[in-house]
Amino acid sequence: MEKRATIKDVAEAAGVGVATVSRVLSGGSASPRTRERVLAVAAQLDYRPSALGRNLRQRRTGGMGLLVPDLTDTFYGQLAEGVLACARSTGEPVVVGSTGDDPEQESELIGMLLEQSVDRLIAVPTGDAETWAPAVRAGMTVVFADRLPARPAEEEQQDAVDDLMRLDGLSPAARPRPPEAPSVLADDRAGIRTAVRYLRGLGHRRIAFLGGPGHDRRVAAFREAVGTPVDEELVVFATGSRDSAYAAASGLFQSRPDLTAVVAGGNVLGEAAVLAARELDLRVPRDVSLVMYDDVPWAELCSPPLTVIAQPGRDMGYRAAELVLRPGVRRPRTVLLPTELIIRGSCGPRR
C-alpha cells in the first residue's frame, strides 16, 4: 500500500516548518505566497488532515498529550506524575513530549500531535499565542499549566500605542483576540512577595532575581515587591539550559559583589546559584542569602538546606488533567494554587 502523506512531508516539500503548514491548513496567519505554496503542495501530495476532525465529530478521543520544557527537571517530573495519575484513573493514554523551551520545537510537536489525532493537550507553553492558535482552531482541547503563552513583543508595543491614543481621547482600532484556554497556575505573586518580605525582614536591601523562560509573572511580582526604583542590574535572565543558568548566576555574583540576597526563579536557577557561589567562595548564608522557587528533594540535602517557595507540582498536573478531561469545557478559567515559603538554613541576617 502507498504510504499516506504526513504534515511533515508537506512541510519538507514546501520548504517551510511543520508549524507553518499547521497554521495554513487551520486558517491561521501566513503570507499569501506561503499559503499558496503550502496548499499547492498539500494538493499535490494528496494530504488529507481529516483524522482529527473525524474523531471530534464522532466524539472519539485520540488520547491526551503532555508537553513540558524539560523532562529531567524535577518540578516538571512532579507535574507529569500528576497528569499520569489522573489519566490512569480514567484509562486515558498520554503522549509526552519535551519542547526544550524552544518555540519552534514546540510548534512541530503541536503539529505532530494534531497529525496523530490527539485531541486533548496539557502544556507548559514556550511560544506565544500565535503558536497555539492552530491547535485551538482545529478543535483541540488545550489546558496550560505552570505558565501562560508569552505575549508577542509586537502586541506589547501595540498596547503602549493604544494607551497613548486613549490619553489623547482617541479610540484604538479593535484587534482580534488570540484563542484562550483554561490554565492551572501557582500563585507566583504571593510566593515572590512573601519571599522578598522575609528577606527584607532580615535586613536585606540589595536583593537580586535570577529568571528564565516563562518567568514573566515571577519577574513582575519581584519588581512589584522590591518597589521603585528597581536596580535593573540585579534582575538577570538565563535561557533554559543549565550552562546558561550557571553563567547568569556567576556573572551576577561577580558583577555585583554588593548584593546580599538572591531569589532564584526556578530549581535549575537555584542549583546554578548554589554551584556559582561555591566556585566563587561565597558562603551561604553568611555572604549571600538564597531563596529558590520550587521545593525539590535535593534542596534539603544542600549545606545549608535551601529556603524555598514551594508550589504543588503534582497537584497542578492532576488538576490540569481534570480540566482537559472534563467534557464541554468552553469558557476559559484559571485555577490558582497556593504557594508556601518553607524557611530552612540558606537565609540569614544581613551582616
JSON list of C-alpha atoms in Angstrom, two decimals, residues 4 132 247 282:
[
{"chain": "A", "resi": 4, "resn": "ARG", "atom": "CA", "xyz": [-0.19, 8.36, 3.15]},
{"chain": "A", "resi": 132, "resn": "TRP", "atom": "CA", "xyz": [-1.10, 27.80, 19.94]},
{"chain": "A", "resi": 247, "resn": "ALA", "atom": "CA", "xyz": [26.71, 31.67, 33.55]},
{"chain": "A", "resi": 282, "resn": "LEU", "atom": "CA", "xyz": [30.75, 32.81, 48.69]}
]
